[in-house]
Tab-separated table of C-alpha atoms in Angstrom:
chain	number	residue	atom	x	y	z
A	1169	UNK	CA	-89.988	158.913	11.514
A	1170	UNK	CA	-93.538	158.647	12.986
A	1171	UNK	CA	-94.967	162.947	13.152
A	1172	UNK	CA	-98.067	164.032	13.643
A	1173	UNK	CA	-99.589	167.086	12.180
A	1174	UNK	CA	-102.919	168.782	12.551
A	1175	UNK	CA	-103.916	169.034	8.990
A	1176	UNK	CA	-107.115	170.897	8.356
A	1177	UNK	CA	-107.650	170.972	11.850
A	1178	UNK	CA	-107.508	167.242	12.045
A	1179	UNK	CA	-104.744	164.990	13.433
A	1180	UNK	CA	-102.787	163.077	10.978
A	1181	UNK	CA	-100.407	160.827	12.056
A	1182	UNK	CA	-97.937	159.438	9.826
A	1183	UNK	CA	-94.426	157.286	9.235
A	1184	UNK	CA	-92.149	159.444	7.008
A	1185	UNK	CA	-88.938	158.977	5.585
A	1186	UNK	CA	-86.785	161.879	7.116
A	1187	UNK	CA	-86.545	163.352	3.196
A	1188	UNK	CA	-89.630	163.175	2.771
A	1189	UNK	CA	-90.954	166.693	1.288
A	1190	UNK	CA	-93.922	168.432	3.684
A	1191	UNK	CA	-95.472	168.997	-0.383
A	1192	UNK	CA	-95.108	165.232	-1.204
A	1193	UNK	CA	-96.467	164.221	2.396
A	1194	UNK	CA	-99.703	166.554	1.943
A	1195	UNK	CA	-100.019	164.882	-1.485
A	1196	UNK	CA	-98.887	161.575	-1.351
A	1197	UNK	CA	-99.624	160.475	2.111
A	1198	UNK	CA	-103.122	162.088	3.028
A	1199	UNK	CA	-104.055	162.694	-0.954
A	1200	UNK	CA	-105.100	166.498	-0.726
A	1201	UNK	CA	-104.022	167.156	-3.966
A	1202	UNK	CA	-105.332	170.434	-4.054
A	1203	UNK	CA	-101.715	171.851	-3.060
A	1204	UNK	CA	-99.787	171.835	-6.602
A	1205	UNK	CA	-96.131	171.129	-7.350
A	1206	UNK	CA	-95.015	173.700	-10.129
A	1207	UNK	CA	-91.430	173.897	-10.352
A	1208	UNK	CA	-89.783	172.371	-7.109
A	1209	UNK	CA	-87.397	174.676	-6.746
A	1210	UNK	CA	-89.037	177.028	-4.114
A	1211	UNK	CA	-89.834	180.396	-6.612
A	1212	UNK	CA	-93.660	179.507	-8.081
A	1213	UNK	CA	-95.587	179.285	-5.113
A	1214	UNK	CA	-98.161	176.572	-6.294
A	1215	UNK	CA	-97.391	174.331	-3.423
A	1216	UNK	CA	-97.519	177.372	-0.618
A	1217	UNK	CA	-99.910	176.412	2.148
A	1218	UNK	CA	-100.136	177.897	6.179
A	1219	UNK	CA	-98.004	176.811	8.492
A	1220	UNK	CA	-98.657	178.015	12.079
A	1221	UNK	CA	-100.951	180.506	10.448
A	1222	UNK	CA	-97.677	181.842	7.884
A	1223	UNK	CA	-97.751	180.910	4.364
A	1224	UNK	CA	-94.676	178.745	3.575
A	1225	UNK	CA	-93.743	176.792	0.643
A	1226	UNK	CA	-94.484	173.336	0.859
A	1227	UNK	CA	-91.333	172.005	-1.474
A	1228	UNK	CA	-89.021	174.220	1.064
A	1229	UNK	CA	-89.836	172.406	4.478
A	1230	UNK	CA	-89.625	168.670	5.393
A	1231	UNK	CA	-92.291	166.726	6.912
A	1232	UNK	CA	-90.738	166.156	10.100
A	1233	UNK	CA	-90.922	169.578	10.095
A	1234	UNK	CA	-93.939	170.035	10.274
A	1235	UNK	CA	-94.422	167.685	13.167
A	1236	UNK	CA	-96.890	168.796	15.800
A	1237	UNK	CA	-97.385	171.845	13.568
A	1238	UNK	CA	-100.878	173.538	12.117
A	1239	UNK	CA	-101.017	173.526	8.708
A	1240	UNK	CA	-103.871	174.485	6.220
A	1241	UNK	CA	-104.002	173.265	2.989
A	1242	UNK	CA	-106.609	174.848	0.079
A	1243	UNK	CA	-108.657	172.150	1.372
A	1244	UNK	CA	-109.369	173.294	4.431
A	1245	UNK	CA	-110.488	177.018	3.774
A	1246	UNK	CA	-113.954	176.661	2.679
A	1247	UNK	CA	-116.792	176.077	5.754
A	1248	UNK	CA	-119.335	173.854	5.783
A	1249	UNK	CA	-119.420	174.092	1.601
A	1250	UNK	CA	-119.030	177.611	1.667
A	1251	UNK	CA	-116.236	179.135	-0.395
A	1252	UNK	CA	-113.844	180.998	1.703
A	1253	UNK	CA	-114.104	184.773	0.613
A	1254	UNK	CA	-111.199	184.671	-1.368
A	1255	UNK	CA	-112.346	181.627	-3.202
A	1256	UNK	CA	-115.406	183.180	-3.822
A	1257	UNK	CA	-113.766	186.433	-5.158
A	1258	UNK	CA	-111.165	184.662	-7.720
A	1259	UNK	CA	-114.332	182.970	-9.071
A	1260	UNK	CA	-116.598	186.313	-9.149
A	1261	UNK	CA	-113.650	188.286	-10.467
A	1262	UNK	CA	-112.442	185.438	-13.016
A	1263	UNK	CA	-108.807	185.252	-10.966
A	1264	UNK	CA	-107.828	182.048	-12.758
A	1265	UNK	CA	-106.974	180.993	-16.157
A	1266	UNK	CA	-105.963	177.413	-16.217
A	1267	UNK	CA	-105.833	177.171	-12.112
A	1268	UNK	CA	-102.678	175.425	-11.454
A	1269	UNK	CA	-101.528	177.963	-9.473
A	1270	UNK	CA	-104.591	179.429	-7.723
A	1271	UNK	CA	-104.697	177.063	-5.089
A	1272	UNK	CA	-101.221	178.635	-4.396
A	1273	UNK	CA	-102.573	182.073	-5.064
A	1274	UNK	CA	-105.516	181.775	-2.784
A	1275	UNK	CA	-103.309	180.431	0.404
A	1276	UNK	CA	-100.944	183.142	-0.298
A	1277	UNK	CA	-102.885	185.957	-0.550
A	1278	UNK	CA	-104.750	184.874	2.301
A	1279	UNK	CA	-101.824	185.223	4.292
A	1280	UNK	CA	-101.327	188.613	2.805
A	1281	UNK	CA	-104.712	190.102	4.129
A	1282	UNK	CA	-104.048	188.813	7.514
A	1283	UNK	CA	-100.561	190.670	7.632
A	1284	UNK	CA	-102.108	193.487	6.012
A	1285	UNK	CA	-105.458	193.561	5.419
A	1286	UNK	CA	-105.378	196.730	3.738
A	1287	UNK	CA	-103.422	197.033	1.275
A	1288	UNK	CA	-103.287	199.059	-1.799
A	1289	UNK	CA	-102.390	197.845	-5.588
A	1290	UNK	CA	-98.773	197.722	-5.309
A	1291	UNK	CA	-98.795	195.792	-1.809
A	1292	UNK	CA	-100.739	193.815	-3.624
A	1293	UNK	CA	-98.358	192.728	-6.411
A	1294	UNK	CA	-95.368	192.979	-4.268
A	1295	UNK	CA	-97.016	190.675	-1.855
A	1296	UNK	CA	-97.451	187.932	-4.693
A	1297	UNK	CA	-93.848	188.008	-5.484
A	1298	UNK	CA	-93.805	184.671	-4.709
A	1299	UNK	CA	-96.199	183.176	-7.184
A	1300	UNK	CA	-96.082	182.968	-10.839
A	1301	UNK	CA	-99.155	182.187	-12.773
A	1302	UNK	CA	-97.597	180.744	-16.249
A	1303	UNK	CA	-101.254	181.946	-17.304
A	1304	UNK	CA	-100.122	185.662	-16.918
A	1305	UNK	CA	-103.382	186.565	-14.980
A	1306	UNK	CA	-101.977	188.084	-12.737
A	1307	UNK	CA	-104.393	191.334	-13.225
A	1308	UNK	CA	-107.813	189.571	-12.618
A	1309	UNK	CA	-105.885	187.703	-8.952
A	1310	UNK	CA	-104.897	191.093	-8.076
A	1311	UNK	CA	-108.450	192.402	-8.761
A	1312	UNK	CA	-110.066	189.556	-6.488
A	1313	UNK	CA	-107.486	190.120	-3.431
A	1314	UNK	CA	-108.672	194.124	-3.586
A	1315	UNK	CA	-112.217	192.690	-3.770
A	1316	UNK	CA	-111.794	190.974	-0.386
A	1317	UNK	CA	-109.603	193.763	1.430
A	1318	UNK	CA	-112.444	195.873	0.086
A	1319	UNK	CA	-115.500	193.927	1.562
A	1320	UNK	CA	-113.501	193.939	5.253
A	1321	UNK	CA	-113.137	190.027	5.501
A	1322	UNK	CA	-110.647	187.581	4.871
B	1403	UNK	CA	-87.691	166.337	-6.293
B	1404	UNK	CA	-86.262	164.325	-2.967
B	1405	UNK	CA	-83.293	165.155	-1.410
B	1406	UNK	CA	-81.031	162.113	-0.484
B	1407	UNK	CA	-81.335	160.006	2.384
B	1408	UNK	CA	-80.398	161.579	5.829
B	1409	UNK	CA	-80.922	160.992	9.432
B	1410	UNK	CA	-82.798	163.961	11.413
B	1411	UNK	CA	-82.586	164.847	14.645
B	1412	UNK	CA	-84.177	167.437	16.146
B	1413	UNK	CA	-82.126	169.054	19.665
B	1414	UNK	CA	-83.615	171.092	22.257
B	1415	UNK	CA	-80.892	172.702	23.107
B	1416	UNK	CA	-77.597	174.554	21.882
B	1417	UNK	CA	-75.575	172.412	24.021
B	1418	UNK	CA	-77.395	169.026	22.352
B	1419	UNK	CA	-76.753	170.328	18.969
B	1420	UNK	CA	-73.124	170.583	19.425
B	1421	UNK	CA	-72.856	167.244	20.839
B	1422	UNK	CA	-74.750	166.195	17.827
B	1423	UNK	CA	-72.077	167.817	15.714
B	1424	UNK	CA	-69.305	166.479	17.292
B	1425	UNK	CA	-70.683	163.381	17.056
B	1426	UNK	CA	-71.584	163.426	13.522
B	1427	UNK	CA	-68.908	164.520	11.058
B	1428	UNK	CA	-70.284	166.213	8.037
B	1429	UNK	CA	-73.910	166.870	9.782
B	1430	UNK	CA	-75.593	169.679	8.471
B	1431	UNK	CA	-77.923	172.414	10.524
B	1432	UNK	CA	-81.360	172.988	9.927
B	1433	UNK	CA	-82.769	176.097	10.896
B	1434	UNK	CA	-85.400	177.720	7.885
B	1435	UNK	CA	-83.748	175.214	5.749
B	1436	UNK	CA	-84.568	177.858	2.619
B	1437	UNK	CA	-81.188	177.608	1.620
B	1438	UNK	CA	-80.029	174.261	2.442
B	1439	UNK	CA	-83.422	172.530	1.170
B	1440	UNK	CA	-83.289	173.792	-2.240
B	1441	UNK	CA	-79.727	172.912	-2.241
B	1442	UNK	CA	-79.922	169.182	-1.000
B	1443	UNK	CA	-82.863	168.958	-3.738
B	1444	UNK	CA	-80.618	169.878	-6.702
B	1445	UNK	CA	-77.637	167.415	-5.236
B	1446	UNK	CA	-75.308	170.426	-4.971
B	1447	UNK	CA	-75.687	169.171	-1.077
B	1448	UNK	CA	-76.123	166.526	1.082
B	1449	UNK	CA	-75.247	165.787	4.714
B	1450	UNK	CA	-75.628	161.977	6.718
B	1451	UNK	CA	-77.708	163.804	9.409
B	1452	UNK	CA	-79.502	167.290	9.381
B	1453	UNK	CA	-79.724	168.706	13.146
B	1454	UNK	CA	-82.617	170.320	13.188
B	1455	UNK	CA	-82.234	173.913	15.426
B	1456	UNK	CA	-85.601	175.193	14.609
B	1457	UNK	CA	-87.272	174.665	17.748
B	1458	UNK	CA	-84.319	175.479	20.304
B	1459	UNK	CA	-85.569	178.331	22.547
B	1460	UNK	CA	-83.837	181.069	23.268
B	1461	UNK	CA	-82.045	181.769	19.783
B	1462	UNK	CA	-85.490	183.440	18.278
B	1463	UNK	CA	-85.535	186.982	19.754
B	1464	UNK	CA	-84.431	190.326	19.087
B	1465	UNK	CA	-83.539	192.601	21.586
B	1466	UNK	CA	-81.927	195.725	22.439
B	1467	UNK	CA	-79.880	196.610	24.975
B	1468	UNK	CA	-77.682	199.589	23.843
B	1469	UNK	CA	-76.261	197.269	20.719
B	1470	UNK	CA	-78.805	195.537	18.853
B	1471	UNK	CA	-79.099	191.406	19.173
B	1472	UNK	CA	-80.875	188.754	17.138
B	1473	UNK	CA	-81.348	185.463	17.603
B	1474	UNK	CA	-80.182	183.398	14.818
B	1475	UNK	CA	-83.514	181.662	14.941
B	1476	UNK	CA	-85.208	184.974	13.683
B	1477	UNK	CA	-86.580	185.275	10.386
B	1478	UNK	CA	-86.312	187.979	8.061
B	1479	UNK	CA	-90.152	188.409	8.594
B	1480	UNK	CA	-89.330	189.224	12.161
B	1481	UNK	CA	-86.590	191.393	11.384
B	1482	UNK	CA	-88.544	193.385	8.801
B	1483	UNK	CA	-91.246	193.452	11.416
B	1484	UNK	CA	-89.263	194.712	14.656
B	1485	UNK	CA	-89.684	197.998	16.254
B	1486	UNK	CA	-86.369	197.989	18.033
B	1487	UNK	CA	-84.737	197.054	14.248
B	1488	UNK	CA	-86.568	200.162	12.391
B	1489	UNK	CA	-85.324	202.501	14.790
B	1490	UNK	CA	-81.412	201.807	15.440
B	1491	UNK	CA	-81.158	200.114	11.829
B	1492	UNK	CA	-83.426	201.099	9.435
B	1493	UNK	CA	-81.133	199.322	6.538
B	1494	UNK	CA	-81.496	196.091	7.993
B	1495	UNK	CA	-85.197	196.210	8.469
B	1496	UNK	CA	-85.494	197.096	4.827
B	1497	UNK	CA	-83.299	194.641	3.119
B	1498	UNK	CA	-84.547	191.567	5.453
B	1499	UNK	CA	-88.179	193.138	3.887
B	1500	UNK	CA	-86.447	192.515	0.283
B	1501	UNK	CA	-85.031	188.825	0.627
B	1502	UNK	CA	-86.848	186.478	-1.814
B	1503	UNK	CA	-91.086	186.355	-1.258
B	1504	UNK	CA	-93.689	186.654	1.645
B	1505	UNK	CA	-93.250	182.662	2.145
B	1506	UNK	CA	-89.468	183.046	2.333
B	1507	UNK	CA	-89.432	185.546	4.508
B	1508	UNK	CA	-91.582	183.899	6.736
B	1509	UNK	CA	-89.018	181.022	7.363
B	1510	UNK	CA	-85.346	181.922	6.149
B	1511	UNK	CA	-83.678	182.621	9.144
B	1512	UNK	CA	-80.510	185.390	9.848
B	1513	UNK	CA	-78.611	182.702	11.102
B	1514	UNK	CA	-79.021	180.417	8.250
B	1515	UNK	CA	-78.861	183.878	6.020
B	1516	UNK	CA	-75.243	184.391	7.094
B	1517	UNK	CA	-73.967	181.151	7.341
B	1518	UNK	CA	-74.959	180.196	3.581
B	1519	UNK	CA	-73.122	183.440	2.461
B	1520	UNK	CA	-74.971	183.893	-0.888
B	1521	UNK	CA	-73.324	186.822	-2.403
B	1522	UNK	CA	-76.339	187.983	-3.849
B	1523	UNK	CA	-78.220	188.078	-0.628
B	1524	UNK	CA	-79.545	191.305	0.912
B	1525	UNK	CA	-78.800	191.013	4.664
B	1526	UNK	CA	-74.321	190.402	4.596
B	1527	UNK	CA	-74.198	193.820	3.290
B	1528	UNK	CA	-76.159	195.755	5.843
B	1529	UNK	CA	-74.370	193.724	8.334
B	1530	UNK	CA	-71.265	194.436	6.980
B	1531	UNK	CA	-71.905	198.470	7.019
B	1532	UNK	CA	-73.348	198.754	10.692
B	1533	UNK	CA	-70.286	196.534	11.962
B	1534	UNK	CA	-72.075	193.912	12.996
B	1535	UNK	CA	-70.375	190.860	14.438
B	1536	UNK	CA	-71.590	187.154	14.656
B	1537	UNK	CA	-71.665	185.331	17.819
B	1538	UNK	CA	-70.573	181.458	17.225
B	1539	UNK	CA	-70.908	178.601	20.199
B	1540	UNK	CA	-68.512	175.843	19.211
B	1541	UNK	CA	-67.066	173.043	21.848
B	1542	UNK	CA	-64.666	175.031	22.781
B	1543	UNK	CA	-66.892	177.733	23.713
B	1544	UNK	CA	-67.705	181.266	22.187
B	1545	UNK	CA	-66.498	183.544	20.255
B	1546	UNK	CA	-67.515	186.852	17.910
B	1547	UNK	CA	-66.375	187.382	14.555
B	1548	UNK	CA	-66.614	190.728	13.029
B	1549	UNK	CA	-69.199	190.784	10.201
B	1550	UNK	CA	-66.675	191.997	7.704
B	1551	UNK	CA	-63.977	188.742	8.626
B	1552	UNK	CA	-66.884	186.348	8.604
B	1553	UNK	CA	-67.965	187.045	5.184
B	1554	UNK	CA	-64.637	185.428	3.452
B	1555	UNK	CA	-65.393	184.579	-0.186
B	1556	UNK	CA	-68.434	183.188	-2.401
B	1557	UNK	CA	-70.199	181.076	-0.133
B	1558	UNK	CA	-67.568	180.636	2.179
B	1559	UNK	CA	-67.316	182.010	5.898
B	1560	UNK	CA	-65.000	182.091	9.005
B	1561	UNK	CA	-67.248	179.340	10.889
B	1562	UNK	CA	-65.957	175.810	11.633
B	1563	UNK	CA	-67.459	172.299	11.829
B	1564	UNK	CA	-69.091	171.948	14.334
B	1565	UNK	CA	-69.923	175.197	15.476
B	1566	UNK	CA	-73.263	177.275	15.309
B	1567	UNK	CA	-74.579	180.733	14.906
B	1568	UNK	CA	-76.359	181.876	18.123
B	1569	UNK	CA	-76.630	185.274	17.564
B	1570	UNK	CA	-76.066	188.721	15.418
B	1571	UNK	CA	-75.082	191.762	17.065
B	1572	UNK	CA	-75.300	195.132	15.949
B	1573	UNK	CA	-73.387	197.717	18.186
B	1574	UNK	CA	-74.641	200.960	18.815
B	1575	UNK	CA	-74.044	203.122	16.256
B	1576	UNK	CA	-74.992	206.802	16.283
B	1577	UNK	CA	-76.078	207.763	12.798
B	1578	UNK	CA	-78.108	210.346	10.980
B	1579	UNK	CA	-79.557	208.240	8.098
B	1580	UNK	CA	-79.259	204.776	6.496
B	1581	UNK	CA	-80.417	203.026	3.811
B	1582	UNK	CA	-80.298	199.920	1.566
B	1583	UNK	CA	-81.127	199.914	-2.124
B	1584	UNK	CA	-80.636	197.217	-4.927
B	1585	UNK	CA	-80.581	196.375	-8.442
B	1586	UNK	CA	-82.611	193.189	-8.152
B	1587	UNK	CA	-82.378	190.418	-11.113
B	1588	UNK	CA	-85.826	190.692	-12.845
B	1589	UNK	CA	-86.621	187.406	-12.577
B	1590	UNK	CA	-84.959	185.998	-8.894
B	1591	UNK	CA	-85.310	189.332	-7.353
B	1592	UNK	CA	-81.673	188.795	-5.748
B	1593	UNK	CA	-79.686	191.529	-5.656
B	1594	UNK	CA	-77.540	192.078	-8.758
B	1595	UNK	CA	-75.957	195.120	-6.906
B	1596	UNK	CA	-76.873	195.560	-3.186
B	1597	UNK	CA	-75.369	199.290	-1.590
B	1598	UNK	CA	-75.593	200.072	2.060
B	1599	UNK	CA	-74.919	203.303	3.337
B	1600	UNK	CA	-74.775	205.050	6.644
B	1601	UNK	CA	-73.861	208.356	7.388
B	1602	UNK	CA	-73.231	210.767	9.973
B	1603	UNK	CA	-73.623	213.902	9.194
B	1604	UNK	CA	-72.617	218.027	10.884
B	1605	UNK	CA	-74.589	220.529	9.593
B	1606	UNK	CA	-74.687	220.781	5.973
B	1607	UNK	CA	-71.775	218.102	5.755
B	1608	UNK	CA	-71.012	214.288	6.175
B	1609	UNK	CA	-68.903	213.409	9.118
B	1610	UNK	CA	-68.865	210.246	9.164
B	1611	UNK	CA	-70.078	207.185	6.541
B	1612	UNK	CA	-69.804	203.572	6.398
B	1613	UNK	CA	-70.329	201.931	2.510
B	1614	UNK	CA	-70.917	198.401	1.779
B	1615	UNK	CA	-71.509	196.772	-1.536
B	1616	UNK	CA	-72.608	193.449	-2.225
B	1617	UNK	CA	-74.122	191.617	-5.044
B	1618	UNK	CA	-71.404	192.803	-7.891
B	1619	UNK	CA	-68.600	191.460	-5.340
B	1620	UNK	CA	-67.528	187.415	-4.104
B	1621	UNK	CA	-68.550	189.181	-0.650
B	1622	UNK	CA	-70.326	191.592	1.352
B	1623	UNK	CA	-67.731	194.285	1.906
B	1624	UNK	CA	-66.682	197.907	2.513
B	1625	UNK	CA	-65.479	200.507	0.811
B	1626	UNK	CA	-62.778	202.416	2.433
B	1627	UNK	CA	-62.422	204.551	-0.864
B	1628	UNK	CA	-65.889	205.752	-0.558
B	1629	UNK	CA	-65.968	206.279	2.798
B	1630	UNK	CA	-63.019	208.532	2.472
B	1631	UNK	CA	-64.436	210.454	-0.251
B	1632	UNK	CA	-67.984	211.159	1.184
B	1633	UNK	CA	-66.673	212.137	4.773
B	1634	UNK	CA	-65.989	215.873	4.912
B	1635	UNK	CA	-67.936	216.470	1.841
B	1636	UNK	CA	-71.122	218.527	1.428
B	1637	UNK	CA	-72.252	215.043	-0.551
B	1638	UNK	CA	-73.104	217.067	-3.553
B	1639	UNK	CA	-72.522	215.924	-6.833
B	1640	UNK	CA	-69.006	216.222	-7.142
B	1641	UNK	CA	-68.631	214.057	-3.477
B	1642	UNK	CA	-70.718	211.508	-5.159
B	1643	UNK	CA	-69.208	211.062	-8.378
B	1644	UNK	CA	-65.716	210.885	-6.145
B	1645	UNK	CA	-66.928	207.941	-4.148
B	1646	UNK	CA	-68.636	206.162	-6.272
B	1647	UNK	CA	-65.352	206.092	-8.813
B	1648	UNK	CA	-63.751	205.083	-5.729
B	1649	UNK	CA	-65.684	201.984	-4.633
B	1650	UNK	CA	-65.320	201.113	-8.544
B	1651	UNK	CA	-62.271	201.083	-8.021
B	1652	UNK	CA	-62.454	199.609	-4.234
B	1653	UNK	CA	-64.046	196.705	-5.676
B	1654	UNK	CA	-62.277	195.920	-8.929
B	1655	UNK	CA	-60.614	192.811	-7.883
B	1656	UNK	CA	-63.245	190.907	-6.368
B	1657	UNK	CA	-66.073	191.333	-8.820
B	1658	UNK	CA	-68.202	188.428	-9.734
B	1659	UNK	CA	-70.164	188.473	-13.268
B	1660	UNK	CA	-72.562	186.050	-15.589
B	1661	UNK	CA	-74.012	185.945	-19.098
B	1662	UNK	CA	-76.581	188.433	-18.119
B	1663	UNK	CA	-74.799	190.533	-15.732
B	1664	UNK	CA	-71.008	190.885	-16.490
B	1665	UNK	CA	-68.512	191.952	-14.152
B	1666	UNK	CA	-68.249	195.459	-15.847
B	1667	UNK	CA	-71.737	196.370	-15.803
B	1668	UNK	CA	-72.446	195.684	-12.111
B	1669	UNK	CA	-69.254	197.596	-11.122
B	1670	UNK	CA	-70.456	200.550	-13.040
B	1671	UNK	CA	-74.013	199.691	-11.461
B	1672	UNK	CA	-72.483	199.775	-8.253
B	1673	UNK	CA	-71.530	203.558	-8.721
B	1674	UNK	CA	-74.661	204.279	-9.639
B	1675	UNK	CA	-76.415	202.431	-6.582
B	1676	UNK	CA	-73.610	204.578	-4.449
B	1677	UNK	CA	-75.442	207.705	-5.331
B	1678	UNK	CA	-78.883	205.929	-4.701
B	1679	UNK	CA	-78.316	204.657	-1.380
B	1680	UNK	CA	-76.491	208.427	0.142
B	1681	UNK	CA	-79.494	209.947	-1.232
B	1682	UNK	CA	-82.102	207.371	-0.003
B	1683	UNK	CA	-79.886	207.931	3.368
B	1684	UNK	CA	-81.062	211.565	3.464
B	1685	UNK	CA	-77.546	212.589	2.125
């Protein structure tokens, strides 16, 4: 099925097999690997990216899908080679371990502040329910998405 | 992990999608696909053709006109979300707020919700309580099915091939608190025991209350014992301890159990999330 998808705020237009996985498209067919595959069964969150500005699970959602949709991987936060500000703050506040999930992390909590962009500890964790770091660092992410709510920018 | 080969076709209206049904024995619909995605991955599904509803207008708003109607197209992010939902039923608001994650949220529909039937699901039980019913287009035309007939056994609900989900209506339903509280699993988060209560009250007493239980049970479903016990009553302690040995006993036959979670321990939990969920009601 031909689609066509504004990826990173560029159009991308593809042939797909109707089965084909909006995860496996972003990977396979336009190689931004930065979205992760950890378990495939929609509960880790590593592959979650924005999809008409609301973070969705890439494994859960087809390609076709995602046809004339906006989507936003991890690639396409950062501006001109600056770090988006919750890039920077899992770097300044050591939010990552081994990193297969941050990716994940960072488009989901992203999504977070723009729903809330307030919230207090607990919001915080609740709102992360959907991604498992295998690392267990989940104390240092939490500490970087304050840092941003804190500073007033997302 | 790839699902197995399908055709997709994607209507833009409800009319198109039931030709597409008719047309297509053993097509599937695709709304959030949050249920049926993860399903078709593992194999436990598969379907020739998925008709994809997602983008049919009309089916994706909530409104309120005296009773309370969603769109099947509505997420639980929008239901959480909604004004109109918070104020005529709170219980909804919060257990669409508790279904899975943020991203989940964001695209599991009601409609989908409903039709997959999960017993450990949040929403069937609120639905159940507030007497909700589901409105279903089919080729023959339309028809409503009270929430508490639609909900038949595990995964398993009064809608035929060929039919969809347009819409769930909540009637009006004058109340004086209601709430929804659950024992979730520690690790899915699904509700192990889900309790929805509603109550009326008079002065110091309860006139009037509606219990559903889900999770522990093959189905969302009431609880005439309870019901009985708590109206009347001052709910005090003794009125608690009544229902709640009441919907044990209400729901004795149709409890489901696993290795972590056996049938006994989420029917006692079940009295326990009784008292929880009259209290959380302001009871």
């Amino acid at each position: 099925m031909k689609i066509s998808v504004n990826v990173n705020g560029c159009t991308r237009e593809s042939d797909v097999e109707a089965r084909t996985l909006l995860v496996n498209y972003l990977r396979d067919e336009l190689g931004l690997t930065g979205t992760k595959i950890g378990c495939d069964t929609s509960q880790c969150g590593a592959c979650t990216v924005h999809m008409d500005g609301k973070a969705l699970k890439s494994c859960t959602c087809l390609a076709v899908q995602a046809d004339g949709c906006d989507v936003t991987t991890i690639e396409g936060l950062a501006q001109n080679g600056d770090l988006h500000p919750m890039q920077q703050s899992f770097w300044d506040n050591h939010g990552l371990q081994c990193g297969f999930c941050t990716p994940g992390m960072i488009m989901a909590t992203t999504a977070l502040l723009t729903d809330n962009p307030n919230p207090d500890e607990d919001e915080i964790r609740h709102g992360l329910e959907g991604n498992l770091c295998r690392c267990t660092g989940y104390h240092n992410i939490v500490k970087a998405v304050a840092a941003v709510a804190q500073a007033g920018g997302d | 992990m790839w699902p197995a080969e399908f055709d997709y076709a994607r209507p833009s209206s409800v009319a198109e999608a039931l030709q597409l049904l008719a047309d297509n024995e053993d097509a599937k619909l695709l709304a959030g696909g949050h249920s049926l995605l993860p399903a078709m991955k593992l194999r436990l599904n598969e379907a020739p053709l998925l008709i994809d509803i997602s983008r049919i207008e009309g089916l994706g708003s909530i409104s309120n006109n005296g009773s309370l109607t969603i769109g099947a197209l509505c997420t639980h992010a929008d239901i959480a979300a909604s004004a109109d939902v918070q104020a005529s039923c709170n219980a909804l608001a919060t257990a669409t707020g508790m279904v899975g994650d943020q991203q989940v949220r964001n695209w599991g529909t009601l409609g989908g919700n409903v039709a997959h039937a999960d017993p450990a699901s949040d929403p069937p039980t609120v639905l159940v309580a507030f007497n909700a019913n589901i409105n279903i287009e089919g080729a023959s035309g339309s028809r409503s099915v009270a929430a508490s007939d639609f909900f038949m056994d595990l995964f398993t609900v009064d809608l035929e091939p060929g039919e969809i989900i347009t819409s769930i209506e909540i009637p009006a339903h004058a109340h004086d608190g209601s709430a929804y509280v659950k024992m979730p699993h520690p690790a899915s988060r699904y509700a192990v025991v889900g309790i929805c209560v509603v109550l009326q009250r008079d002065g110091g007493r309860c006139s009037g209350a509606h219990v559903a239980v889900g999770g522990a049970t093959v189905r969302a479903m009431r609880s005439p014992g309870a019901e009985a016990a708590l109206r009347g009553s001052a709910l005090d302690d003794a009125a608690l301890d009544a229902a709640a040995a009441a919907l044990k006993e209400d729901i004795a036959n149709d409890l489901i159990g696993d290795m972590s979670f056996p049938e006994a321990y989420r029917q006692e939990m079940a009295g326990v999330y009784l008292k929880r969920a009259v209290r959380a009601a302001g009871g």
